[in-house]
Amino acid sequence: MISRLRPYAVKLLLALSSIVLTVGLLEGGTRLVGISPQPERFQLTPLLGWQWTPGYDQSEAYKGTQFRMTVNQQGLRAPATDHNYAIPKPPGTLRVLALGDSVVASPGVPWDETFVAQLEAELQRDFSARTVEVINAGTDDYSTEQERIWLQEKGLAFAPDLVILHVYLNDSRSFGAPTPRVAQITNFLAQHSAVYALVRQVQIANQVAQEDFRFRYMPALEAGEWRTDTAVLTELIQTADRDWGLAWYDQAQRTVEENVLQIQQLTAAQGIPLLMVLFPVNVQLYAEVDTPLGLTTPQQEFALFAGQHDLPVLDLLPVLEAVPDDDLFFDQVHIKPVGHAPIARAIAHALRENQLLPGDER
């Protein structure tokens, strides 16, 4: 019996050896032409789809502006990769969780200039007898559904005294998540394989082409005719229906509201106050005309929803309109450093005004 199996075993061994040799040659050849594994900003996760890669530390450029992106070992944007937040929370610590997508992560803005860091400094002045921590829990392209999952599965472990939910107009978008095995293999290859790095370059090029449909409104946005032409403004909003234009659709609005309600329930169950902060699209700030769709319809809908559910809300549109600078945005959503200080002050004011801070312990 053994003698009969021996030829098959030899063939299997030869096949495996051939595969290993081929992979080795491909890997070596790819490295010889100058391609090597590159640090990945994100890693796959079956829970959330993607998340920041712990320990990521790179100098990056966003819209021509250099900044350093550092992610701590807990997968949060932080001042340094070793700037982690103690669990359990140390006594005497006032901890605020800033939950959101890239508007919170703040690409293009150095850490000290982000509104999260400036809010921390503002609150530290109010609570000089305590250690104040404002945790940046913003992840690029997250929806309110992902933010809800992150809060439930990870965020509450930080024992925040307050949660600030930052909402942008495309937060109803759905997401896909890999299986645990796919996530594990992909993350390993991203860290160790030059061939994977080459495949990623091709994949990113294809992804850019796919994203062209989502951002097909960009030529009209950059042309700027929407500033003074009602018809062009209306068409622009409708063309952005895979991005921020979603907020003008009832179903998308209801999707966000459902997740916000669940976030409110999660925080209320823990006795944690919640503030919702609304980020506008630049079109709402700079359009000189209105549209039959209603230029501020999303904010009005959120205000109505918040009032019905006793949820404090801060609309940043009037805050940014009051900033004497007509160049506040890197793009349609992300705000330059000049806009972060007024945002931090406005959030601090909203926290005080709504009595969301532990005033008896100042």
Coordinates of C-alpha atoms in Angstrom, one line a residue:
M1 CA 0.0 0.0 0.0
I2 CA 2.8 2.4 1.0
S3 CA 4.6 1.6 -2.2
R4 CA 1.5 2.5 -4.3
L5 CA 1.1 5.9 -2.5
R6 CA 4.8 6.8 -2.8
P7 CA 4.6 8.0 -6.5
Y8 CA 1.7 10.3 -5.6
A9 CA 3.6 11.6 -2.6
V10 CA 6.6 12.4 -4.8
K11 CA 4.4 14.2 -7.3
L12 CA 2.7 16.2 -4.5
L13 CA 6.1 17.2 -3.1
L14 CA 7.3 18.2 -6.5
A15 CA 4.2 20.3 -7.1
L16 CA 4.5 22.0 -3.8
S17 CA 8.2 22.7 -4.4
S18 CA 7.4 24.1 -7.8
I19 CA 4.8 26.5 -6.3
V20 CA 7.2 27.6 -3.5
L21 CA 10.0 28.2 -6.1
T22 CA 7.7 30.1 -8.4
V23 CA 6.4 32.3 -5.6
G24 CA 10.0 32.9 -4.4
L25 CA 11.1 33.9 -7.9
L26 CA 8.2 36.3 -8.3
E27 CA 8.8 37.8 -4.8
G28 CA 12.5 38.2 -5.5
G29 CA 12.0 39.6 -9.0
T30 CA 9.5 42.1 -7.8
R31 CA 11.9 43.3 -5.1
L32 CA 14.7 43.6 -7.6
V33 CA 12.7 46.1 -9.7
G34 CA 12.3 48.3 -6.6
I35 CA 8.9 47.2 -5.4
S36 CA 8.6 46.3 -1.7
P37 CA 5.9 46.0 0.9
Q38 CA 4.6 49.5 1.9
P39 CA 3.0 50.6 5.1
E40 CA -0.7 50.3 4.7
R41 CA -2.9 53.0 6.3
F42 CA -5.7 50.6 6.8
Q43 CA -6.1 46.9 7.5
L44 CA -9.1 44.7 6.8
T45 CA -11.4 43.6 9.6
P46 CA -14.5 41.4 9.4
L47 CA -16.2 43.6 12.0
L48 CA -15.9 47.0 10.4
G49 CA -14.6 46.4 6.8
W50 CA -11.4 48.4 7.5
Q51 CA -9.7 50.1 10.3
W52 CA -6.5 52.1 10.9
T53 CA -3.4 50.0 11.0
P54 CA -2.0 50.2 14.5
G55 CA 1.4 51.8 14.6
Y56 CA 1.1 53.5 11.2
D57 CA 3.4 56.5 11.1
Q58 CA 4.0 58.2 7.8
S59 CA 4.6 61.7 6.4
E60 CA 1.8 62.2 3.9
A61 CA 0.5 64.9 1.5
Y62 CA -3.1 65.8 1.3
K63 CA -4.2 68.2 -1.5
G64 CA -0.6 69.4 -1.6
T65 CA -0.3 69.9 2.2
Q66 CA 2.3 67.9 4.1
F67 CA 1.3 66.4 7.5
R68 CA 2.2 63.4 9.6
M69 CA -0.3 60.7 10.2
T70 CA 0.3 58.7 13.3
V71 CA -1.9 55.9 14.6
N72 CA -1.4 54.5 18.1
Q73 CA -1.5 50.8 19.0
Q74 CA -5.3 51.0 19.6
G75 CA -5.9 52.0 16.0
L76 CA -6.7 55.6 16.7
R77 CA -5.2 58.8 15.2
A78 CA -3.0 60.1 18.0
P79 CA 0.0 62.4 18.6
A80 CA 2.4 59.4 18.5
T81 CA 2.2 55.7 17.9
D82 CA 2.9 55.0 21.6
H83 CA 0.2 57.5 22.8
N84 CA -2.3 55.0 24.0
Y85 CA -5.3 55.5 26.2
A86 CA -5.4 53.5 29.5
I87 CA -8.1 50.9 30.0
P88 CA -9.5 51.1 32.6
K89 CA -9.7 54.9 32.6
P90 CA -7.4 56.3 35.4
P91 CA -9.1 58.2 38.2
G92 CA -9.4 61.9 37.7
T93 CA -9.5 61.6 33.9
L94 CA -12.2 63.4 31.9
R95 CA -12.4 61.4 28.7
V96 CA -14.3 62.6 25.6
L97 CA -14.8 60.3 22.5
A98 CA -14.9 62.1 19.2
L99 CA -16.6 59.7 16.9
G100 CA -16.9 60.1 13.1
D101 CA -15.3 59.6 9.7
S102 CA -12.5 61.5 7.9
V103 CA -13.9 64.9 9.1
V104 CA -12.7 63.9 12.5
A105 CA -9.5 62.1 11.3
S106 CA -8.7 65.4 9.6
P107 CA -6.4 64.6 6.7
G108 CA -4.0 67.4 5.8
V109 CA -4.0 68.9 9.3
P110 CA -1.1 68.4 11.8
W111 CA -2.2 66.8 15.0
D112 CA -1.9 69.9 17.2
E113 CA -4.0 71.9 14.8
T114 CA -6.9 69.4 14.6
F115 CA -10.1 70.5 16.2
V116 CA -9.9 67.4 18.4
A117 CA -6.5 68.4 19.9
Q118 CA -7.7 72.0 20.2
L119 CA -10.9 70.9 22.0
E120 CA -8.8 68.9 24.4
A121 CA -6.7 72.0 25.2
E122 CA -9.9 74.1 25.6
L123 CA -11.5 71.7 28.0
Q124 CA -8.2 71.2 29.9
R125 CA -8.4 74.9 30.7
D126 CA -11.8 74.4 32.1
F127 CA -10.9 71.3 34.1
S128 CA -7.4 72.2 35.3
A129 CA -7.7 69.8 38.3
R130 CA -8.3 66.8 36.0
T131 CA -6.5 65.2 33.1
V132 CA -8.6 65.8 29.9
E133 CA -8.4 63.4 27.0
V134 CA -10.3 63.9 23.7
I135 CA -9.9 60.7 21.7
N136 CA -9.9 61.0 18.0
A137 CA -12.1 58.0 16.9
G138 CA -12.4 59.2 13.3
T139 CA -11.8 56.7 10.4
D140 CA -11.9 57.6 6.8
D141 CA -15.1 56.9 4.9
Y142 CA -16.9 55.3 7.9
S143 CA -20.7 55.4 7.9
T144 CA -22.8 55.9 11.0
E145 CA -23.4 52.2 11.0
Q146 CA -19.7 51.5 11.3
E147 CA -19.4 54.2 13.9
R148 CA -22.2 52.5 15.9
I149 CA -20.5 49.1 15.7
W150 CA -17.1 50.6 16.6
L151 CA -18.6 52.3 19.6
Q152 CA -20.4 49.2 20.8
E153 CA -17.5 46.8 20.3
K154 CA -14.5 49.0 21.1
G155 CA -15.4 52.6 22.1
L156 CA -17.3 52.0 25.3
A157 CA -14.3 50.1 26.7
F158 CA -12.6 53.5 27.0
A159 CA -15.3 54.5 29.5
P160 CA -15.9 58.0 27.9
D161 CA -17.6 60.7 30.0
L162 CA -19.0 62.1 26.9
V163 CA -19.5 61.1 23.2
I164 CA -19.5 63.6 20.4
L165 CA -20.9 62.1 17.1
H166 CA -19.8 64.0 14.1
V167 CA -22.1 63.5 11.1
Y168 CA -21.3 64.3 7.4
L169 CA -23.8 64.2 4.6
N170 CA -22.6 60.9 3.0
D171 CA -22.8 58.9 6.3
S172 CA -25.6 56.6 5.0
R173 CA -23.3 54.8 2.6
S174 CA -23.2 51.0 3.1
F175 CA -20.0 49.0 3.6
G176 CA -18.7 45.5 2.9
A177 CA -16.6 43.4 5.3
P178 CA -14.3 40.5 4.5
T179 CA -14.4 37.1 6.1
P180 CA -11.9 36.6 9.0
R181 CA -9.7 34.3 6.9
V182 CA -9.6 36.8 4.0
A183 CA -8.8 39.6 6.4
Q184 CA -6.0 37.6 8.1
I185 CA -4.3 36.6 4.8
T186 CA -4.7 40.0 3.2
N187 CA -3.2 41.8 6.2
F188 CA -0.3 39.3 6.3
L189 CA 0.5 39.8 2.6
A190 CA 0.2 43.5 2.9
Q191 CA 2.9 43.5 5.6
H192 CA 5.3 41.0 4.0
S193 CA 4.8 40.5 0.3
A194 CA 6.3 42.6 -2.5
V195 CA 4.1 40.8 -5.1
Y196 CA 1.0 41.9 -3.0
A197 CA 2.4 45.5 -3.1
L198 CA 2.5 45.3 -6.9
V199 CA -1.0 43.9 -7.1
R200 CA -2.2 46.7 -4.8
Q201 CA -0.8 49.3 -7.2
V202 CA -2.9 47.8 -10.0
Q203 CA -5.9 47.5 -7.6
I204 CA -5.6 51.1 -6.5
A205 CA -5.6 52.2 -10.2
N206 CA -8.8 50.3 -10.8
Q207 CA -10.3 51.6 -7.6
V208 CA -9.7 55.1 -8.7
A209 CA -11.5 54.4 -12.0
Q210 CA -14.5 53.0 -10.0
E211 CA -14.5 56.0 -7.7
D212 CA -14.8 58.2 -10.7
F213 CA -18.5 57.3 -10.8
R214 CA -19.0 58.3 -7.1
F215 CA -17.2 61.5 -7.7
R216 CA -18.5 62.2 -11.2
Y217 CA -19.8 65.5 -9.9
M218 CA -16.3 66.9 -9.4
P219 CA -15.9 68.7 -12.8
A220 CA -19.1 70.6 -12.1
L221 CA -18.1 71.3 -8.5
E222 CA -14.7 72.7 -9.6
A223 CA -16.2 74.7 -12.5
G224 CA -18.1 76.7 -9.8
E225 CA -21.2 77.8 -11.8
W226 CA -23.4 76.4 -9.0
R227 CA -22.5 79.4 -6.9
T228 CA -24.8 81.6 -8.9
D229 CA -27.0 79.3 -11.0
T230 CA -29.9 77.5 -9.4
A231 CA -30.3 74.9 -12.1
V232 CA -26.6 74.0 -12.0
L233 CA -26.7 73.8 -8.2
T234 CA -29.7 71.5 -8.3
E235 CA -28.1 69.2 -10.9
L236 CA -24.9 69.2 -8.9
I237 CA -26.7 67.9 -5.7
Q238 CA -28.4 65.2 -7.8
T239 CA -25.2 64.1 -9.5
A240 CA -23.6 63.8 -6.0
D241 CA -26.1 61.1 -5.1
R242 CA -23.3 58.5 -4.4
D243 CA -21.6 60.9 -2.0
W244 CA -22.8 64.0 0.0
G245 CA -25.9 64.4 -2.3
L246 CA -27.4 61.3 -0.5
A247 CA -28.4 63.6 2.4
W248 CA -31.2 65.0 0.2
Y249 CA -32.8 61.6 -0.1
D250 CA -35.4 60.5 2.5
Q251 CA -34.2 56.9 2.7
A252 CA -30.6 57.9 3.2
Q253 CA -31.6 60.4 5.9
R254 CA -33.7 57.7 7.7
T255 CA -30.7 55.3 7.6
V256 CA -28.5 57.8 9.3
E257 CA -31.2 58.6 11.9
E258 CA -31.7 54.9 12.7
N259 CA -28.0 54.5 13.5
V260 CA -27.9 57.7 15.5
L261 CA -30.8 56.5 17.6
Q262 CA -28.9 53.3 18.3
I263 CA -25.8 55.3 19.3
Q264 CA -28.0 57.4 21.5
Q265 CA -29.4 54.2 23.1
L266 CA -25.9 52.8 23.7
T267 CA -24.7 55.9 25.4
A268 CA -27.9 56.5 27.4
A269 CA -27.6 52.9 28.7
Q270 CA -24.2 53.8 30.1
G271 CA -25.3 57.2 31.4
I272 CA -23.0 59.0 28.8
P273 CA -24.1 62.3 27.4
L274 CA -24.2 62.5 23.6
L275 CA -23.7 65.6 21.3
M276 CA -24.3 65.4 17.5
V277 CA -22.2 67.7 15.4
L278 CA -23.2 68.3 11.7
F279 CA -20.5 69.0 9.1
P280 CA -21.6 70.8 5.9
V281 CA -20.4 70.3 2.3
N282 CA -18.6 73.4 0.9
V283 CA -21.4 73.9 -1.6
Q284 CA -23.7 74.9 1.3
L285 CA -21.2 77.5 2.5
Y286 CA -20.4 79.2 -0.8
A287 CA -23.6 78.9 -3.0
E288 CA -25.1 82.4 -3.5
V289 CA -28.5 81.0 -4.6
D290 CA -30.9 78.4 -3.3
T291 CA -32.3 75.3 -4.9
P292 CA -35.8 73.8 -5.1
L293 CA -34.3 70.9 -3.1
G294 CA -33.5 73.3 -0.3
L295 CA -29.8 74.1 0.2
T296 CA -29.9 73.4 4.0
T297 CA -32.6 70.6 3.9
P298 CA -30.3 68.0 5.5
Q299 CA -29.5 70.3 8.5
Q300 CA -33.2 71.1 8.9
E301 CA -34.1 67.4 8.8
F302 CA -31.4 66.6 11.4
A303 CA -32.6 69.5 13.6
L304 CA -36.2 68.2 13.5
F305 CA -35.0 64.7 14.3
A306 CA -32.8 65.8 17.1
G307 CA -35.6 67.8 18.7
Q308 CA -37.9 64.8 18.5
H309 CA -35.4 62.7 20.4
D310 CA -34.0 65.2 22.9
L311 CA -30.6 65.0 21.3
P312 CA -28.4 68.1 21.5
V313 CA -27.1 69.1 18.1
L314 CA -24.5 71.6 16.8
D315 CA -24.8 72.7 13.2
L316 CA -21.3 73.8 12.0
L317 CA -22.7 75.6 8.8
P318 CA -23.3 79.0 10.6
V319 CA -20.1 78.5 12.6
L320 CA -18.0 78.2 9.4
E321 CA -20.0 81.0 7.6
A322 CA -18.8 83.3 10.3
V323 CA -15.1 82.6 9.7
P324 CA -13.6 85.5 7.7
D325 CA -11.9 83.3 5.2
D326 CA -13.2 82.1 1.8
D327 CA -10.7 79.3 1.5
L328 CA -11.7 77.0 4.3
F329 CA -11.8 73.7 2.5
F330 CA -9.2 71.3 1.0
D331 CA -12.0 69.8 -1.1
Q332 CA -15.7 69.5 -0.8
V333 CA -15.6 68.4 2.8
H334 CA -12.2 68.4 4.6
I335 CA -11.5 71.6 6.4
K336 CA -8.1 73.4 6.4
P337 CA -6.3 74.2 9.7
V338 CA -7.7 77.7 9.7
G339 CA -11.2 76.3 10.3
H340 CA -10.4 73.9 13.1
A341 CA -10.0 76.5 15.9
P342 CA -13.5 77.9 15.5
I343 CA -14.9 74.4 15.3
A344 CA -13.2 73.5 18.6
R345 CA -14.5 76.6 20.2
A346 CA -18.0 76.0 18.9
I347 CA -18.1 72.4 20.2
A348 CA -16.8 73.5 23.6
H349 CA -19.5 76.2 23.8
A350 CA -22.2 73.7 22.8
L351 CA -21.0 71.3 25.5
R352 CA -21.3 74.1 28.1
E353 CA -24.6 75.4 26.8
N354 CA -26.2 72.0 26.8
Q355 CA -24.7 71.2 30.3
L356 CA -23.1 68.1 29.0
L357 CA -19.9 68.6 31.0
P358 CA -19.5 67.5 34.7
G359 CA -19.7 71.1 36.0
D360 CA -19.5 70.2 39.6
E361 CA -16.0 68.8 39.3
R362 CA -14.2 71.7 37.6

